[in-house]
Coordinates of C-alpha atoms in Angstrom, one line a residue:
M5 CA -14.1 8.1 -9.8
A6 CA -16.4 6.7 -6.6
P7 CA -18.7 4.5 -7.3
S8 CA -22.3 6.6 -8.4
A9 CA -24.8 7.2 -5.8
I10 CA -27.8 5.7 -6.7
E11 CA -31.0 8.4 -5.0
Q12 CA -33.5 6.1 -2.6
P13 CA -36.6 7.7 -2.1
D14 CA -36.8 7.0 1.7
T15 CA -32.9 7.7 2.4
Q16 CA -33.4 9.1 5.8
T17 CA -35.8 5.9 7.1
I18 CA -33.3 3.7 6.4
R19 CA -30.2 5.3 8.0
A20 CA -32.2 5.9 11.1
K21 CA -32.4 2.8 12.6
K22 CA -29.1 2.3 13.8
P23 CA -27.9 -1.6 12.5
L24 CA -26.9 -4.2 14.9
I25 CA -23.4 -5.6 14.7
K26 CA -24.2 -9.3 16.4
P27 CA -20.6 -11.2 16.9
W28 CA -20.4 -14.0 14.1
T29 CA -18.5 -17.4 14.6
R30 CA -17.4 -20.1 12.1
P31 CA -19.9 -22.6 11.2
S32 CA -18.7 -26.2 11.9
K33 CA -16.2 -27.7 9.3
T34 CA -17.5 -30.8 6.9
S35 CA -17.2 -34.1 8.3
E36 CA -16.9 -35.3 4.8
D37 CA -13.4 -36.9 3.4
L38 CA -12.3 -34.5 1.1
D39 CA -9.6 -34.5 -1.3
W40 CA -7.5 -31.6 0.3
A41 CA -4.5 -30.0 -1.4
D42 CA -1.5 -30.5 0.6
L43 CA -0.4 -26.3 0.7
P44 CA 3.1 -25.1 2.3
K45 CA 2.8 -22.6 5.5
I46 CA 4.4 -19.3 5.6
D47 CA 5.5 -19.0 9.4
L48 CA 5.5 -15.4 9.7
S49 CA 6.4 -15.3 12.8
R50 CA 10.1 -16.2 11.8
F51 CA 10.5 -13.3 9.6
D52 CA 12.7 -11.0 11.4
E53 CA 14.6 -13.9 13.2
P54 CA 18.4 -13.9 11.9
G55 CA 18.1 -15.8 8.7
G56 CA 14.5 -15.9 9.0
K57 CA 13.5 -14.0 5.8
Q58 CA 16.1 -16.1 3.9
A59 CA 14.4 -19.3 4.9
L60 CA 10.9 -18.6 4.1
A61 CA 11.7 -17.3 0.7
H62 CA 13.2 -20.7 0.1
D63 CA 10.0 -21.9 1.6
L64 CA 7.9 -19.6 -1.0
L65 CA 9.8 -20.7 -3.8
D66 CA 8.1 -23.5 -4.5
A67 CA 4.5 -22.0 -3.4
L68 CA 5.2 -19.4 -5.8
T69 CA 6.3 -21.1 -8.7
R70 CA 4.7 -24.8 -9.2
V71 CA 1.3 -24.5 -6.9
G72 CA 0.4 -20.6 -6.7
F73 CA -1.4 -21.3 -3.0
W74 CA 0.0 -20.5 0.0
V75 CA -0.6 -20.3 3.4
V76 CA 0.1 -17.9 6.5
V77 CA 0.4 -18.4 9.6
N78 CA 1.6 -16.8 13.0
S79 CA 0.3 -13.4 11.5
G80 CA 0.3 -11.0 14.3
I81 CA -3.3 -10.4 13.9
D82 CA -5.5 -11.9 16.6
D83 CA -8.5 -13.9 15.6
E84 CA -11.1 -11.9 17.7
R85 CA -10.2 -9.0 14.6
V86 CA -10.8 -11.2 11.7
L87 CA -14.0 -12.1 13.4
R88 CA -14.7 -8.7 14.4
Q89 CA -14.6 -7.8 10.6
F90 CA -17.1 -10.8 9.7
S91 CA -19.9 -9.5 11.7
F92 CA -19.3 -5.9 9.5
G93 CA -20.2 -7.9 6.9
D94 CA -23.0 -10.4 8.4
A95 CA -24.4 -7.1 9.1
F96 CA -24.1 -5.6 5.7
F97 CA -26.0 -7.9 4.2
R98 CA -28.5 -7.9 6.0
E99 CA -28.8 -4.2 5.4
P100 CA -32.2 -2.8 3.1
L101 CA -31.3 -3.9 -0.4
E102 CA -32.1 0.1 -0.7
E103 CA -29.0 0.6 1.6
K104 CA -26.8 -1.4 0.0
R105 CA -27.6 0.1 -3.2
R106 CA -26.7 3.5 -2.3
F107 CA -23.1 3.2 -3.6
P108 CA -22.8 0.1 -6.5
C109 CA -19.7 -0.8 -8.3
N110 CA -18.4 1.3 -11.3
F111 CA -17.9 -1.9 -14.0
A112 CA -18.2 0.8 -16.7
E113 CA -15.0 2.5 -15.5
G114 CA -13.5 -0.2 -14.5
E115 CA -13.4 0.1 -11.3
Y116 CA -14.3 -2.3 -8.5
F117 CA -15.2 -0.3 -4.8
G118 CA -18.7 -0.2 -3.8
Y119 CA -21.8 -3.1 -3.5
R120 CA -22.2 -5.3 -6.1
E121 CA -24.9 -7.5 -6.4
N122 CA -26.3 -10.7 -8.0
S123 CA -27.9 -8.8 -10.9
R124 CA -26.3 -11.1 -13.7
W125 CA -28.2 -14.3 -15.0
V126 CA -25.5 -17.3 -15.9
G127 CA -26.0 -18.0 -19.3
D128 CA -29.6 -19.2 -20.7
T129 CA -29.4 -21.5 -17.1
G130 CA -32.0 -19.4 -15.4
V131 CA -29.5 -19.3 -12.4
K132 CA -28.8 -15.9 -11.5
E133 CA -25.3 -14.8 -9.7
N134 CA -25.8 -15.7 -6.2
V135 CA -23.0 -13.3 -4.5
E136 CA -23.5 -10.2 -2.5
M137 CA -20.4 -7.7 -2.0
K138 CA -20.3 -3.7 -0.4
L139 CA -17.4 -0.9 -0.6
G140 CA -15.3 -1.2 2.6
E141 CA -16.8 -4.2 3.7
V142 CA -15.8 -8.1 4.5
P143 CA -17.4 -10.7 2.6
Y144 CA -19.1 -13.9 3.9
A145 CA -17.6 -16.7 5.0
G146 CA -16.1 -18.3 1.9
Y147 CA -12.6 -17.2 1.0
V148 CA -13.6 -17.4 -2.5
L149 CA -12.5 -14.9 -4.8
I150 CA -14.2 -12.7 -7.5
T151 CA -17.6 -13.8 -8.4
R152 CA -17.8 -15.1 -11.7
W153 CA -18.1 -18.5 -11.3
G154 CA -21.6 -18.4 -9.1
G155 CA -23.7 -16.3 -6.9
N156 CA -22.3 -14.2 -4.5
K157 CA -22.9 -10.3 -3.4
Q158 CA -19.5 -8.4 -2.4
L159 CA -18.9 -5.0 -0.7
N160 CA -15.4 -3.3 -1.5
I161 CA -13.5 -1.3 0.4
P162 CA -10.5 0.9 -0.8
K163 CA -7.7 1.7 0.7
A164 CA -7.6 4.2 3.9
I165 CA -5.8 6.3 1.5
P166 CA -6.4 10.5 0.7
A167 CA -6.9 9.7 -2.8
Y168 CA -10.5 7.9 -1.6
D169 CA -11.6 10.1 0.7
S170 CA -14.2 10.7 -1.7
V171 CA -15.6 7.1 -2.0
G172 CA -19.1 6.8 -0.7
K173 CA -19.3 4.9 2.4
H174 CA -22.3 2.6 3.5
R175 CA -23.6 3.2 6.9
I176 CA -21.7 0.5 8.6
V177 CA -18.5 1.2 7.0
A178 CA -19.2 4.9 8.0
E179 CA -20.2 3.9 11.7
H180 CA -16.9 1.1 12.6
Y181 CA -14.3 3.3 9.3
G182 CA -12.0 3.2 12.1
E183 CA -11.4 -0.1 13.1
I184 CA -11.7 -1.1 9.1
A185 CA -9.0 1.3 8.0
Q186 CA -7.0 -0.3 10.9
F187 CA -7.7 -3.7 9.7
H188 CA -7.0 -2.4 6.7
R189 CA -3.5 -1.1 6.5
E190 CA -2.7 -4.0 9.8
L191 CA -3.1 -6.6 7.0
W192 CA -0.4 -4.5 5.0
D193 CA 2.2 -4.0 7.2
K194 CA 2.0 -7.7 8.8
V195 CA 1.2 -10.3 5.7
I196 CA 1.0 -8.6 2.6
R197 CA 4.5 -6.2 2.5
K198 CA 7.0 -8.9 4.1
L199 CA 5.5 -11.8 1.5
F200 CA 6.1 -9.1 -1.5
V201 CA 9.6 -8.7 0.5
L202 CA 9.6 -12.2 0.7
M203 CA 9.3 -12.9 -3.1
A204 CA 11.9 -10.0 -3.9
I205 CA 14.5 -12.1 -2.4
I206 CA 13.6 -14.9 -4.5
L207 CA 14.0 -12.8 -7.7
E208 CA 17.1 -11.0 -5.9
L209 CA 16.0 -7.8 -5.9
P210 CA 16.3 -4.6 -3.5
E211 CA 13.6 -6.0 -0.8
D212 CA 11.8 -3.4 -0.8
F213 CA 11.2 -2.9 -5.2
L214 CA 7.8 -5.1 -5.0
A215 CA 6.7 -3.9 -2.1
D216 CA 6.8 -0.2 -3.5
A217 CA 5.4 -1.6 -6.8
H218 CA 1.9 -2.1 -4.7
D219 CA 2.8 1.1 -2.2
Y220 CA -0.3 1.3 0.2
D221 CA 0.5 5.1 0.3
R222 CA -0.5 4.6 -3.4
E223 CA -3.2 4.7 -5.4
S224 CA -4.4 1.7 -6.9
D225 CA -7.2 -0.6 -6.6
D226 CA -6.5 -2.6 -3.5
H227 CA -9.8 -3.6 -1.7
L228 CA -11.0 -5.2 1.5
R229 CA -13.9 -7.5 1.0
Y230 CA -16.8 -9.3 2.4
M231 CA -18.7 -11.2 0.7
I232 CA -21.4 -13.8 0.6
Y233 CA -22.6 -17.4 -1.3
N234 CA -25.8 -17.5 -0.8
V235 CA -27.9 -20.4 0.0
R236 CA -28.6 -22.6 -3.9
T237 CA -30.0 -26.1 -4.4
Q238 CA -28.3 -28.5 -5.6
E239 CA -30.0 -28.5 -9.2
E240 CA -29.3 -24.7 -9.0
W241 CA -25.3 -25.3 -8.4
D242 CA -25.5 -28.0 -11.0
R243 CA -26.8 -25.6 -13.7
A244 CA -24.7 -22.9 -12.9
Q245 CA -21.5 -24.6 -12.9
A246 CA -21.6 -26.2 -16.6
Y247 CA -20.4 -21.8 -16.6
S248 CA -17.4 -22.1 -14.2
K249 CA -16.0 -25.5 -14.2
G250 CA -13.1 -24.6 -15.6
G251 CA -12.1 -22.4 -13.4
H252 CA -10.1 -18.6 -13.5
T253 CA -7.3 -16.9 -12.2
D254 CA -7.2 -13.9 -10.3
F255 CA -6.9 -9.9 -11.8
G256 CA -4.3 -8.0 -9.8
S257 CA -1.3 -9.6 -7.7
L258 CA -2.2 -11.2 -4.6
T259 CA -5.6 -12.2 -3.0
L260 CA -5.8 -13.3 0.5
L261 CA -8.6 -15.5 1.9
F262 CA -9.6 -15.7 5.3
S263 CA -10.8 -18.8 7.4
Q264 CA -14.4 -19.1 7.2
H265 CA -15.3 -23.3 7.3
V266 CA -17.5 -23.7 4.8
A267 CA -15.8 -26.3 2.2
G268 CA -15.9 -24.9 -1.8
L269 CA -12.6 -23.3 -3.1
Q270 CA -10.6 -25.5 -5.2
I271 CA -7.5 -25.3 -6.9
R272 CA -5.9 -27.1 -9.8
T273 CA -2.8 -28.2 -9.3
P274 CA 0.3 -28.5 -11.4
E275 CA -1.2 -32.2 -12.2
G276 CA -4.1 -31.4 -13.7
Q277 CA -6.1 -32.7 -10.5
W278 CA -9.0 -30.1 -8.8
K279 CA -8.1 -30.1 -4.8
Y280 CA -10.0 -28.6 -2.6
V281 CA -8.4 -26.2 -0.2
K282 CA -8.8 -26.9 3.9
P283 CA -9.4 -24.1 6.2
V284 CA -6.7 -23.5 8.5
D285 CA -7.1 -22.2 12.3
G286 CA -5.9 -18.9 12.3
G287 CA -4.2 -18.9 8.6
I288 CA -4.6 -17.2 5.5
T289 CA -5.2 -18.7 2.3
C290 CA -2.8 -16.1 -0.2
N291 CA -2.7 -17.0 -3.9
A292 CA -0.5 -15.1 -6.8
A293 CA -2.6 -13.9 -9.5
D294 CA -2.3 -12.5 -13.0
T295 CA -0.3 -9.0 -12.7
L296 CA 2.8 -11.2 -10.5
T297 CA 3.0 -13.5 -13.6
F298 CA 3.4 -10.8 -16.0
L299 CA 6.1 -9.1 -14.0
T300 CA 7.9 -12.3 -13.7
N301 CA 7.4 -13.0 -17.2
G302 CA 5.9 -16.3 -16.1
F303 CA 7.8 -17.7 -13.4
I304 CA 5.1 -16.8 -10.4
K305 CA 2.0 -18.7 -11.6
S306 CA -1.5 -17.2 -11.5
T307 CA -3.6 -20.0 -10.4
V308 CA -6.5 -21.6 -11.7
H309 CA -9.5 -22.2 -8.8
R310 CA -13.2 -22.2 -8.9
V311 CA -15.9 -22.5 -6.4
V312 CA -18.1 -25.8 -6.2
T313 CA -20.8 -27.0 -4.6
P314 CA -20.8 -27.1 -0.8
P315 CA -20.7 -30.3 1.1
K316 CA -23.7 -32.0 1.9
D317 CA -23.5 -31.0 5.3
Q318 CA -22.4 -27.0 4.1
I319 CA -25.0 -26.7 1.3
D320 CA -27.5 -24.8 3.5
I321 CA -25.0 -22.8 5.2
A322 CA -24.5 -19.6 3.8
R323 CA -20.5 -18.9 2.9
L324 CA -20.0 -15.1 4.5
G325 CA -16.5 -14.4 3.1
L326 CA -13.7 -12.4 4.2
L327 CA -10.7 -11.6 1.4
Y328 CA -8.0 -8.5 0.7
F329 CA -7.2 -7.8 -3.0
V330 CA -3.6 -6.5 -3.7
R331 CA -3.4 -4.5 -6.8
P332 CA -1.0 -2.7 -8.7
G333 CA -0.9 0.8 -9.1
S334 CA -0.8 3.3 -11.9
S335 CA 2.8 4.2 -11.6
T336 CA 3.6 0.0 -11.6
P337 CA 4.6 -0.9 -15.2
M338 CA 3.0 -4.4 -16.3
K339 CA 6.9 -5.2 -17.5
T340 CA 8.7 -8.0 -16.6
V341 CA 11.0 -6.8 -13.4
P342 CA 14.9 -6.7 -13.8
S343 CA 15.7 -9.4 -11.5
P344 CA 18.9 -10.9 -11.8
L345 CA 17.3 -14.8 -11.4
L346 CA 15.2 -13.9 -14.0
D347 CA 17.8 -12.3 -16.7
R348 CA 19.9 -16.1 -15.7
L349 CA 16.8 -18.0 -16.5
G350 CA 16.6 -15.9 -20.0
L351 CA 12.9 -14.9 -19.0
I352 CA 14.1 -10.4 -19.2
P353 CA 12.9 -9.8 -23.2
E354 CA 15.2 -7.7 -24.6
E355 CA 12.4 -5.1 -25.1
D356 CA 11.5 -5.4 -21.7
K357 CA 15.1 -4.2 -20.7
D358 CA 14.6 -0.7 -23.1
P359 CA 13.3 1.9 -20.1
N360 CA 11.9 4.1 -23.1
K361 CA 9.5 1.3 -24.0
P362 CA 5.6 1.8 -23.7
T363 CA 4.4 -0.1 -20.9
V364 CA 0.1 -0.5 -19.7
S365 CA 0.0 0.2 -16.0
G366 CA -1.3 -2.7 -13.2
T367 CA -4.5 -0.4 -12.6
D368 CA -5.2 0.1 -16.2
Y369 CA -5.1 -3.6 -17.0
V370 CA -7.0 -4.6 -13.8
R371 CA -9.7 -1.8 -14.8
A372 CA -10.4 -3.1 -18.7
R373 CA -10.2 -6.9 -17.4
V374 CA -12.8 -5.5 -14.7
R375 CA -14.9 -3.9 -17.3
D376 CA -14.6 -6.9 -19.7
V377 CA -15.5 -9.0 -17.0
H378 CA -18.2 -7.7 -15.1
Y379 CA -19.8 -5.0 -17.3
K380 CA -22.4 -7.0 -18.5
T381 CA -25.8 -8.2 -17.6
V382 CA -25.9 -12.2 -18.9
L383 CA -22.8 -13.9 -17.6
D384 CA -21.5 -15.8 -20.9
K385 CA -19.4 -18.8 -21.5
R386 CA -15.5 -18.5 -21.9
E387 CA -13.9 -21.7 -22.4
G388 CA -11.7 -21.3 -24.5
T389 CA -11.3 -18.2 -25.1
S390 CA -8.7 -15.7 -24.0
F391 CA -8.4 -11.9 -23.1
E392 CA -6.3 -9.6 -24.4
F393 CA -5.1 -5.7 -23.8
K394 CA -2.5 -4.2 -25.0
G395 CA 0.1 -7.1 -25.1
L396 CA -0.9 -8.6 -22.1
K397 CA -3.1 -11.9 -22.5
V398 CA -4.5 -14.0 -20.2
A399 CA -7.4 -17.2 -20.7
N400 CA -10.4 -16.5 -19.3
Y401 CA -11.2 -20.1 -18.7
Y402 CA -9.1 -23.4 -18.6
D403 CA -10.2 -27.0 -19.7

């Protein structure tokens, strides 16, 4: 179901002036000495070398099972094309509010396609969320994730397949859809598919097993996101972060975040410490998410992360982000995959070996989670609580 359109009184005037796409460049990196996380690098230029996939799978194993975050380098996607996507996001967030609101996210149905504005209040803090996002477009320069911990606006674009032809497109997306769709698909082919192959090798599954479970050409709630964290004062950050200091995990299977140089994303390390994720030139920061944990019964870690106040030399910079969220489809059952490795480790429950066992699909889980988190007007504290859906359980916030 496509996002519902909001009728505007002067749509023709809004659409008459073609938006200007200005080249976007990354801001300067912070000069502060931050405590950076040591993340593994996965060099995809080695993927097609003899023995390359096996070597990369070995490198990825620790990231998947212990850290949950890693950086992809040498993806084959030219950085100029990445910056072009940031430029589309930058132009979108400069559009009139009436244009942005034409196709809002349909959170009542658990759908994340479309524009999301900072319409929710953060508890009783008197601070609104600071994020703005739109369907089919790419977020502002923080590689950052979902908006529950602090103000951002977003535009989410579904996969460029016939099933989503009817989803409404804002004018910047419509006018540049060829470029956006090509970027969408190339990211899948050059990065996402290869990561799933490496995971399948680790799990001793057929190489295409996980890629097929997340097939680009089948319906799923994958989306490319343009996102912006607007500028906040230190006081506003302090009040809002009282509701989000514990962090969160992501809903789907994988999250990919493109470097934008404004620091603020932190991960919780296996030792329980919070460390910053450092921008890597030409790199893509990746993390595993909830449904991969469900599919491997905890073997792959869905890492807790959060967004915090930028360093003092960046606090006055709006964080433009570009992300891609990979989510399993309606035909992907949320039960432990038939991995020989997991079987030897005793991680496949007997009931998951039963082909007739009723299971929740990836799409059903993700949409239920989206409704629970986003279909509300006030962002409430959830530390110490959990979300449960038909046997699937995940903590909302962490200590």
